Coordinates of C-alpha atoms in Angstrom, one line a residue:
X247 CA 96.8 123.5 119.9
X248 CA 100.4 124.7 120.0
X249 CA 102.9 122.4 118.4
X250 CA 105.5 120.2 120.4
X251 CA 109.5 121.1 119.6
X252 CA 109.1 117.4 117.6
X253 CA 106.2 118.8 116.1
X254 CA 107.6 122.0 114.9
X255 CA 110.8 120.3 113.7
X256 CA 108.5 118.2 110.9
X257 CA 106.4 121.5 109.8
X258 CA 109.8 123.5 109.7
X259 CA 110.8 120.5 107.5
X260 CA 108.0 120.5 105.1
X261 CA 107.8 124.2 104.8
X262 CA 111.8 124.5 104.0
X263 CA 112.6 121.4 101.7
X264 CA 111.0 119.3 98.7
X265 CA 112.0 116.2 99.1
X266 CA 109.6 112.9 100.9
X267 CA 109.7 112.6 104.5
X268 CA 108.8 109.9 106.6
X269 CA 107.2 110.9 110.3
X270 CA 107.7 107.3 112.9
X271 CA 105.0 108.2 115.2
X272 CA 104.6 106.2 118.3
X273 CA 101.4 105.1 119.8
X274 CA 99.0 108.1 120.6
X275 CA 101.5 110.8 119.6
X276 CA 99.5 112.9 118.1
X277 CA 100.3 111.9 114.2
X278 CA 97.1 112.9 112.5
X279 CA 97.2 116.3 114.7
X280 CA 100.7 116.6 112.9
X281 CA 98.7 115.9 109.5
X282 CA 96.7 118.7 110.1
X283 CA 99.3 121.0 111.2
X284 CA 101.4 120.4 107.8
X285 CA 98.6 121.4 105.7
X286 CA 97.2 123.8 107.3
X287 CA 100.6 125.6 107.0
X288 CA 100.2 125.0 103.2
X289 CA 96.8 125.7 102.4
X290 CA 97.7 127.0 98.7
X291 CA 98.6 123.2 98.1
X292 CA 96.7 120.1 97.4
X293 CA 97.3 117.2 99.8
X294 CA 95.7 113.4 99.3
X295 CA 95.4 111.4 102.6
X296 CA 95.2 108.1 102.1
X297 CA 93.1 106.1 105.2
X298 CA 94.0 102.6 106.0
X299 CA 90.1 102.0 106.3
X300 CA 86.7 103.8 106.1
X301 CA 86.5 104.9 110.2
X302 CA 89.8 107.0 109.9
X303 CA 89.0 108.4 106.4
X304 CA 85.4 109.5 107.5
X305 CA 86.8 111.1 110.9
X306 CA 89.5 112.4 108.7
X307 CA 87.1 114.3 106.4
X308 CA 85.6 116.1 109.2
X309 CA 88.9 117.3 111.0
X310 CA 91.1 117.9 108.2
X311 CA 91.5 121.6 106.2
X312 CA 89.5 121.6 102.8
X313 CA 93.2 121.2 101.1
X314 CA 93.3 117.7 101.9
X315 CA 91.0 115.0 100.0
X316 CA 90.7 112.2 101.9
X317 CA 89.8 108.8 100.8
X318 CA 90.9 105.2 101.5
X319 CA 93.3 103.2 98.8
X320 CA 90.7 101.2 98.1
X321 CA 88.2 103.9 97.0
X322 CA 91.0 105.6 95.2
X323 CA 91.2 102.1 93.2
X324 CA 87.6 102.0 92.7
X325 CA 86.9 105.5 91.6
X326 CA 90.2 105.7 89.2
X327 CA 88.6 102.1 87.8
X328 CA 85.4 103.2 87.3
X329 CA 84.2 100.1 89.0
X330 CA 80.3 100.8 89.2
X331 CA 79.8 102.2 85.8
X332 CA 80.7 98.9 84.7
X333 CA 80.1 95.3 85.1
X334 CA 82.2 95.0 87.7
X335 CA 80.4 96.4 90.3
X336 CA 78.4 93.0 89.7
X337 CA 80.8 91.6 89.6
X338 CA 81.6 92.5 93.2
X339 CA 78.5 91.1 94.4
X340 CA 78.5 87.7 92.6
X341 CA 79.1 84.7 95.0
X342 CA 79.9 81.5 93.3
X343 CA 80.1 77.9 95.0
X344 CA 83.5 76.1 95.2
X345 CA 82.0 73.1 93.0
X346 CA 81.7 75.5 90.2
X347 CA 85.2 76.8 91.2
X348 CA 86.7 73.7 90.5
X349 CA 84.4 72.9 87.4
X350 CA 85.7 76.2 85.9
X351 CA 89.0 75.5 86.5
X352 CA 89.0 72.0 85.8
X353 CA 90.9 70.3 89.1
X354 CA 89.3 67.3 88.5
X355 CA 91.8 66.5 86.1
X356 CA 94.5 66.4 88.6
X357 CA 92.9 62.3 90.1
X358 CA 95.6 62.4 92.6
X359 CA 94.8 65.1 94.5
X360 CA 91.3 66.3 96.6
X361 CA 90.2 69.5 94.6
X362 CA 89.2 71.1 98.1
X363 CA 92.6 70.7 98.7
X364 CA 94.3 72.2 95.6
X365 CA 91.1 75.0 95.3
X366 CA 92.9 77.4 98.5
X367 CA 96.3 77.0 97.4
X368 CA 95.4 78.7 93.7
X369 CA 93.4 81.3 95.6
X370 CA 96.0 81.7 98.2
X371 CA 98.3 82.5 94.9
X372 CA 95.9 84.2 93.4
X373 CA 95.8 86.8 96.7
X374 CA 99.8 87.2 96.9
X375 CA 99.7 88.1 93.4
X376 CA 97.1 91.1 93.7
X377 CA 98.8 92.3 97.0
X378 CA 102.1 92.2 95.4
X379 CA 103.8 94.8 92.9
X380 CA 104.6 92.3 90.3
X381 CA 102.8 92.4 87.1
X382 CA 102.7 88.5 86.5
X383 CA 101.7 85.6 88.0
X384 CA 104.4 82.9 89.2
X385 CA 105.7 80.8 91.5
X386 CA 107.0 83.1 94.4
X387 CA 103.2 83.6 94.2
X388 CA 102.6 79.7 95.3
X389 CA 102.8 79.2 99.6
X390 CA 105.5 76.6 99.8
X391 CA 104.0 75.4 103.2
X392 CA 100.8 74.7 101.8
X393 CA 102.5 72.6 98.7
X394 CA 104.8 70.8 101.2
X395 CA 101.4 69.7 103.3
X396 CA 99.9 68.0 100.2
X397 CA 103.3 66.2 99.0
X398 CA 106.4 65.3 100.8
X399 CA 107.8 64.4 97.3
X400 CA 109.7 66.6 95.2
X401 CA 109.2 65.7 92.2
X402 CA 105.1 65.8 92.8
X403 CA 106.0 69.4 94.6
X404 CA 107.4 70.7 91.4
X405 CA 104.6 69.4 89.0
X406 CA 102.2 70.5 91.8
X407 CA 103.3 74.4 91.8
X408 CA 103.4 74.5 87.7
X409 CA 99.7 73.1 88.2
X410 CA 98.6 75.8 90.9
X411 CA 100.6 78.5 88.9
X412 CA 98.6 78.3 85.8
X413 CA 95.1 77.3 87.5
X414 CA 95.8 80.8 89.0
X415 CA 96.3 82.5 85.9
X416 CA 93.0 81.2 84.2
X417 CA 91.4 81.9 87.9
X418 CA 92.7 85.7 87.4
X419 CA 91.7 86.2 84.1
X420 CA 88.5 85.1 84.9
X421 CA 88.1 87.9 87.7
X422 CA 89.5 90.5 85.1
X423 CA 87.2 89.7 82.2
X424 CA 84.0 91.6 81.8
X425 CA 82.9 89.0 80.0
X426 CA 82.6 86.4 83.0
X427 CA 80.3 86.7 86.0
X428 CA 83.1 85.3 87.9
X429 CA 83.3 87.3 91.1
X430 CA 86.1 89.8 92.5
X431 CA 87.1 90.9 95.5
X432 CA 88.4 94.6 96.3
X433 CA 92.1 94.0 96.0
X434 CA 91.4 92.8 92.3
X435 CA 90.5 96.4 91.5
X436 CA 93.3 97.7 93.0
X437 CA 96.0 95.4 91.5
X438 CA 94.0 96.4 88.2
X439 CA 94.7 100.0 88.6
X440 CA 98.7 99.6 89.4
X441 CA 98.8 97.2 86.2
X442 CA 97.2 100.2 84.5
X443 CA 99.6 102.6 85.8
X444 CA 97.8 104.5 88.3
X445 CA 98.3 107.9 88.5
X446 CA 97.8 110.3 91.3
X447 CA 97.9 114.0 90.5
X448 CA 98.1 116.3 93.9
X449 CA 101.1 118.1 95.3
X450 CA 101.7 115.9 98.5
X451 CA 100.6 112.6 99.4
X452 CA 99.8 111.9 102.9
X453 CA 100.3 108.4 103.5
X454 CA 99.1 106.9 106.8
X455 CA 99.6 103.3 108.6
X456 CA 102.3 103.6 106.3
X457 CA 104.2 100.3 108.0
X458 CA 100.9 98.2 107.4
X459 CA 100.9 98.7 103.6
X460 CA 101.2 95.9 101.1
X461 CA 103.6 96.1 98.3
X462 CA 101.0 96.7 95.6
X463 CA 100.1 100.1 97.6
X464 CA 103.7 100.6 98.2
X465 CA 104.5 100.1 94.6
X466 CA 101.3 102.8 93.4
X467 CA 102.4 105.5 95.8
X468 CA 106.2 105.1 95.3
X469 CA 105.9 105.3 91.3
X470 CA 104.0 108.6 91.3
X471 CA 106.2 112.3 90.9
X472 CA 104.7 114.4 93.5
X473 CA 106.0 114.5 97.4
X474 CA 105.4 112.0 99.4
X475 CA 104.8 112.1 103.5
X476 CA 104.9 108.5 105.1
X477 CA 103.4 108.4 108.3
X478 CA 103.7 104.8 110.7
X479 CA 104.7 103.2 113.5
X480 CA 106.7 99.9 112.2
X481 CA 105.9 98.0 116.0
X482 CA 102.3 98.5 115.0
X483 CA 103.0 96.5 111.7
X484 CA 100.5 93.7 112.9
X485 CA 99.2 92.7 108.9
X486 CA 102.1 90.7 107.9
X487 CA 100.1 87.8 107.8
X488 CA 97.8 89.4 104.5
X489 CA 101.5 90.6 103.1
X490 CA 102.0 94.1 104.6
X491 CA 105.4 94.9 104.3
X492 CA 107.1 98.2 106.9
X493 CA 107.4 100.6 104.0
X494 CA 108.7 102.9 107.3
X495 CA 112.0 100.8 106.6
X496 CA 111.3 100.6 102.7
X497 CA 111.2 103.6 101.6
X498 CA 114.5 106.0 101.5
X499 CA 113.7 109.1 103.2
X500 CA 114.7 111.0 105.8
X501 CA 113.1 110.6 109.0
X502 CA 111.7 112.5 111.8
X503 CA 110.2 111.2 115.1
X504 CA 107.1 111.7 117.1
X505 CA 107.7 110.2 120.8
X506 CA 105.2 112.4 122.9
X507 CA 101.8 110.5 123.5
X508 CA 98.7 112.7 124.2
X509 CA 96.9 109.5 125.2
X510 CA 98.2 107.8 128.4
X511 CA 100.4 109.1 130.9
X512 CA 104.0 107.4 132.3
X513 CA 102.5 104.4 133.5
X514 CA 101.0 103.1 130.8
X515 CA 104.2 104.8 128.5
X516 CA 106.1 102.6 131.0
X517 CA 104.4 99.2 130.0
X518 CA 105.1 100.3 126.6
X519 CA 108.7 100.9 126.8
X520 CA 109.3 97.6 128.4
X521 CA 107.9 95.7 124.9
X522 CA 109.8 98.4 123.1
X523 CA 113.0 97.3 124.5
X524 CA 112.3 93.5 123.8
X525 CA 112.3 94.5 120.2
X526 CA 115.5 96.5 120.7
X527 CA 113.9 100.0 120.4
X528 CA 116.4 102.7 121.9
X529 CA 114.0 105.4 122.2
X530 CA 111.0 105.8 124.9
X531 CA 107.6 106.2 124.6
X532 CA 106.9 109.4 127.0
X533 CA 103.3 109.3 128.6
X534 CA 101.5 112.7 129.3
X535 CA 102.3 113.9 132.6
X536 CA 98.9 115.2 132.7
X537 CA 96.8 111.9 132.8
X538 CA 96.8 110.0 135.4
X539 CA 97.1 106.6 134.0
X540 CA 97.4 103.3 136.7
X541 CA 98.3 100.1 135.6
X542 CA 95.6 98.3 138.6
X543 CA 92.7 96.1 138.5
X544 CA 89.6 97.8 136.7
X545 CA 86.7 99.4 138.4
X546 CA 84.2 96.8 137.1
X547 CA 81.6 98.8 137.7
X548 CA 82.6 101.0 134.6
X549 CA 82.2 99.8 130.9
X550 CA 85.5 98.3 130.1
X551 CA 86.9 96.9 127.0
X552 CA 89.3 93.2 127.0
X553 CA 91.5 93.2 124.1
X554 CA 92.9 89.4 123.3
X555 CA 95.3 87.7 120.8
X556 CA 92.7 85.3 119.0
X557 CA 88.9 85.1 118.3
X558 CA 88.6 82.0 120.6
X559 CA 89.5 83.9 123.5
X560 CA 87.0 86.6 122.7
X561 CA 84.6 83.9 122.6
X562 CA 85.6 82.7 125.6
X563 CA 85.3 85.9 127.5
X564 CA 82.5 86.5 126.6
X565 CA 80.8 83.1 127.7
X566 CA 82.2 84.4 131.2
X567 CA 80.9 87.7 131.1
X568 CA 77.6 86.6 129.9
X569 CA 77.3 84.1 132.6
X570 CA 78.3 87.3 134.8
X571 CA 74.9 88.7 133.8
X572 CA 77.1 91.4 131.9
X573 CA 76.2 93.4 129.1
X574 CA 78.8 92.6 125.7
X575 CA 79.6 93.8 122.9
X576 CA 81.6 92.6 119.8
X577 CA 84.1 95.3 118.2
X578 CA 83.5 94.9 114.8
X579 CA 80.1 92.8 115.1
X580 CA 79.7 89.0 114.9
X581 CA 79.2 88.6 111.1
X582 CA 78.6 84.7 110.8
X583 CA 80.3 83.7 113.7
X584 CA 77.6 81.8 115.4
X585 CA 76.5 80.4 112.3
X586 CA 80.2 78.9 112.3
X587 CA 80.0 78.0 115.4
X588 CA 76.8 76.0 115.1
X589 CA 77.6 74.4 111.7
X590 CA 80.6 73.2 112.9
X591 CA 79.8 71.8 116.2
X592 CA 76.7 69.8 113.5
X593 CA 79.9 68.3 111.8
X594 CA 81.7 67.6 115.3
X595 CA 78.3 65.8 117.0
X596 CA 77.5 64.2 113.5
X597 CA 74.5 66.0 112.7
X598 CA 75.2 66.8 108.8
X599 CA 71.8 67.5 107.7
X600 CA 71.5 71.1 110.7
X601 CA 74.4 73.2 108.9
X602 CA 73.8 76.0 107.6
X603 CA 77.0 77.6 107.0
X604 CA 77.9 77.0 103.3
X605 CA 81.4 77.1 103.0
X606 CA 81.0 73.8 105.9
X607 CA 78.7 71.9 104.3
X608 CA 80.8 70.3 102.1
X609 CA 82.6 68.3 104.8
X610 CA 82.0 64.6 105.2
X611 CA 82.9 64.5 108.8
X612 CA 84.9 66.8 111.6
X613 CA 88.2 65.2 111.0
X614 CA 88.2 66.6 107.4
X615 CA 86.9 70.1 108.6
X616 CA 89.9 69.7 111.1
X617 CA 92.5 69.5 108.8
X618 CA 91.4 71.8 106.0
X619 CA 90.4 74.5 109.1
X620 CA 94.4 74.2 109.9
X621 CA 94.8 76.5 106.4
X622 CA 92.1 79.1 107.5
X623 CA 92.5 81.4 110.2
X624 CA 88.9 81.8 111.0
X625 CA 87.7 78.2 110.7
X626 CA 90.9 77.3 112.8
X627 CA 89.7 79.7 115.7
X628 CA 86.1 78.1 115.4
X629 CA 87.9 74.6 115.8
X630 CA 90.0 75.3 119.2
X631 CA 86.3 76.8 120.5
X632 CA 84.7 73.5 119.5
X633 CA 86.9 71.3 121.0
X634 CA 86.8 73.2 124.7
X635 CA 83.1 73.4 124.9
X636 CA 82.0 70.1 122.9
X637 CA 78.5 69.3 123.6
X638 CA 77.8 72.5 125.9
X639 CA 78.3 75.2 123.1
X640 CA 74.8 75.3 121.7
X641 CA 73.9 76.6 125.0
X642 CA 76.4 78.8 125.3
X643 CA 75.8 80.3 122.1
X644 CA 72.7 81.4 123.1
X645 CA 73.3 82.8 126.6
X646 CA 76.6 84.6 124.7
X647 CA 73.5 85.9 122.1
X648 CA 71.2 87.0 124.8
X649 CA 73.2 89.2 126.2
X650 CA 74.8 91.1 123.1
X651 CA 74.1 94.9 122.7
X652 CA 75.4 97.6 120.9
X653 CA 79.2 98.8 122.1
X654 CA 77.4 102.4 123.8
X655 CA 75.1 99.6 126.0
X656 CA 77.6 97.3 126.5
X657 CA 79.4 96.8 130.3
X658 CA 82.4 95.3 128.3
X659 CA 83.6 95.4 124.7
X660 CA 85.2 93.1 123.6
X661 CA 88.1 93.2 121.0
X662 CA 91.1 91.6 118.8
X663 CA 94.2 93.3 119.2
X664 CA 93.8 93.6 115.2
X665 CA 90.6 95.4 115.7
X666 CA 91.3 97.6 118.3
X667 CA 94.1 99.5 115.9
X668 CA 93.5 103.3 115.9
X669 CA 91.1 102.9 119.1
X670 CA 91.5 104.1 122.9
X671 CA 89.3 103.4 126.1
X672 CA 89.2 104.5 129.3
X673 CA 89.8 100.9 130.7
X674 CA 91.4 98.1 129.3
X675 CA 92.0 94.6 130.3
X676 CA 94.6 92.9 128.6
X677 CA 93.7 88.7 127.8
X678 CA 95.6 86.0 128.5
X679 CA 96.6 84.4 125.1
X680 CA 99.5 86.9 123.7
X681 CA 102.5 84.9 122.3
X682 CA 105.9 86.9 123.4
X683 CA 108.2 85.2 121.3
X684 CA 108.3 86.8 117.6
X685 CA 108.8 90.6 116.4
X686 CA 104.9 90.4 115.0
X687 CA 103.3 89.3 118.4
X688 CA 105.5 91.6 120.5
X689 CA 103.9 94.4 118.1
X690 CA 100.2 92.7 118.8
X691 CA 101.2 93.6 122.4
X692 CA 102.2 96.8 121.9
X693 CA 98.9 97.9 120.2
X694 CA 97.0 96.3 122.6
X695 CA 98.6 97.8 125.7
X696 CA 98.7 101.3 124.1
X697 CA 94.7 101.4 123.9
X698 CA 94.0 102.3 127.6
X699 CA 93.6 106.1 128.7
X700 CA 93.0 105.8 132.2
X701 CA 93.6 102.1 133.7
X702 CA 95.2 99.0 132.4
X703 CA 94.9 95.9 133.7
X704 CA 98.0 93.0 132.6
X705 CA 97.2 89.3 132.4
X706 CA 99.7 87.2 134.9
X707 CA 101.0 85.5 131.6
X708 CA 101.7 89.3 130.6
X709 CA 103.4 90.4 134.0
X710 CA 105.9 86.9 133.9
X711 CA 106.9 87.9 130.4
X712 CA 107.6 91.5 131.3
X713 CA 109.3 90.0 134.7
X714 CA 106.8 92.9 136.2
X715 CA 105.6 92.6 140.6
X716 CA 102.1 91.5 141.0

């Protein structure tokens, strides 16, 4: 493949000068091609590429020259830890209930406050610590909102952030120690190896989804002496919510642009450019004049793929499709969502003694799986689905279940704009429940539009906030 002028410009760079670069690629614009180009041009050099997850680094390994390791940060963590010749690789498959939680930790001795209550703000602390670069625990660690919902006081807020902040120490040093069974999660590994001082020896770093990194990551591949590449897109930065920060605008580096996309052609590009603008982006998007891409209704009798905003309105569309008679498919899988959904409608109809789902069976009623579900993304999602359906979701559980296949069966896949990241389909139907007021959900948008090849189909909601004709 013969390199675009913006493509040439970058190698030119990296071939002439020593210092880090950072490449803002757009959607579909050919980054990891670029990647390939760059060291394949140095192929007396060692190049690490760090995946953001396991699909990219195991599609990576098979296209990239035999310079070029490549391996997720995660592994990296794991490996440089030595996490399964030692205890905790157990450690990593221990589960532990939250009764013992607290018991360990000793929250009963706080009478004031519900323990189930207190229990996800010291793990919530616990989390921005590890995904942080700082080396201690404290209370920028602590979510304010979550203190202000337990007490309006201040006095009581102070006390109750001193309490959370050293429950959270004890709560780390138990996942640390080698001498408790407590479990860990994968992050614990890595924030070990940056308090270790992690060390990466290769010429050039190749870091990808650069704007979706956390600090901790940031704060590794910053610190080490070799060159650096940073590769992102910072209006695909769609993980602020598990403390991604854009490193694209963190790190000082000079910066080169990729603005052709190989995926789509100008009509899609043109959808794209419309949510660029609303985030004040001067530069376009240019789709490939050699695809034919239509923004129309989809050719249903094709397998297509509807990417939404929330799990509830993947749920949704698929109790539509189903009823259809339509083949679905899950991007990702269904992991326990049933199981949610079922134990939860038990609490909502008042049938206690039918959950199965663990984490929900230590709820009295529905009321107080309302209001602790209001703190947890997932059970929150399961809560909205319970409300619409009531009393008919059993049923539709099971039609939704009948008719799930694998995504090469299915008529429609369906898909999170979270999920779909680093995907593309032929057709794609956007849904209905995309939020077009913050910088984080016009970037949502922007992934999700910037998945279709061929056709893509907008919501009405989507056309009124894009002021585009019907």
């Amino acid at each position: 493949m013969k390199p675009t002028i913006e493509q040439e410009k970058i190698i030119d760079f990296i071939n002439t000068r020593k210092e880090d670069l950072k490449i803002s690629a757009f959607a579909g614009t050919g980054k990891t091609s670029t990647l390939k180009m760059i060291a394949n041009s140095n192929l007396s050099k060692s190049f690490l590429y760090l995946a953001y997850n396991k699909d990219i680094q195991v599609s990576a390994v098979k296209s990239f020259p035999k310079n070029v390791y490549c391996i997720t940060y995660h592994a990296l963590a794991r490996r440089a830890m030595q996490i399964d010749r030692c205890k905790y690789k157990d450690k990593l498959m221990n589960k532990i209930k939250q009764s013992e939680v607290i018991k360990l930790l000793g929250l009963n001795s706080n009478r004031s406050i519900n323990p189930y209550q207190l229990l996800p703000c010291i793990k919530k602390t616990v989390n921005n610590f590890k995904i942080s670069s700082d080396i201690k625990i404290g209370t920028s660690h602590v979510d304010i909102d979550e203190i202000m919902n337990i007490s309006s006081v201040p006095s009581e807020q102070k006390l109750l952030i001193e309490f959370i902040v050293e429950k959270s120490k004890k709560l780390w040093q138990l996942e640390v120690s080698q001498e408790s069974n407590f479990p860990i999660d994968h992050d614990t590994y890595v924030k070990m190896w940056q308090l270790s001082g992690a060390k990466i020896e290769v010429d050039c770093i190749l870091f990808d989804e650069a704007q979706d990194a956390n600090p901790v990551v940031l704060d590794i591949i910053s610190q080490q002496k070799t060159r650096k590449i940073y590769v992102g897109d910072h209006h695909q930065k769609i993980y602020a919510w598990r403390g991604a920060v854009n490193a694209m605008q963190e790190i000082e580096a000079s910066e080169l642009s990729l603005t052709q996309s190989f995926r789509f052609g100008p009509a899609v590009a043109e959808i794209a450019n419309k949510i660029l603008a609303m985030k004040g982006e001067n530069r376009k998007l240019l789709g490939f004049e050699k695809i034919d891409s239509k923004v129309q209704d989809l050719d249903e009798s094709k397998p297509f793929t509807c990417v939404c905003r929330t799990n509830a309105e993947v749920f949704s569309l698929a109790i539509h499709y189903s009823s259809e008679g339509k083949k679905i498919s899950i991007c990702g899988g269904i992991g326990d969502f049933i199981l949610r959904c079922k134990s939860a409608y038990y609490l909502f109809a008042g049938k206690n003694h039918l959950i199965e789902f663990y984490e929900y069976k230590k709820f009295q009623n529905w009321n107080e799986f309302v209001e602790v579900a209001r703190f947890n993304a997932e059970s929150n999602s399961v809560c909205k689905i319970i409300k619409k359906y009531e009393h008919n979701i059993l049923s539709f559980l099971d039609k939704f279940e009948s008719f799930l296949v694998k995504d090469h069966e299915a008529d429609v896949l369906l898909c999170t704009a979270h999920k779909s990241k680093g995907l593309e389909w032929d057709q794609v139907c956007l849904g209905g429940d995309y939020s077009f007021k913050e910088e984080d959900e016009l970037n949502l948008v922007y992934v999700a539009c910037t998945r279709a090849r061929e056709i893509l189909k907008l919501s009405d909601k989507f056309r009124k906030n894009l002021k585009i004709k019907m």
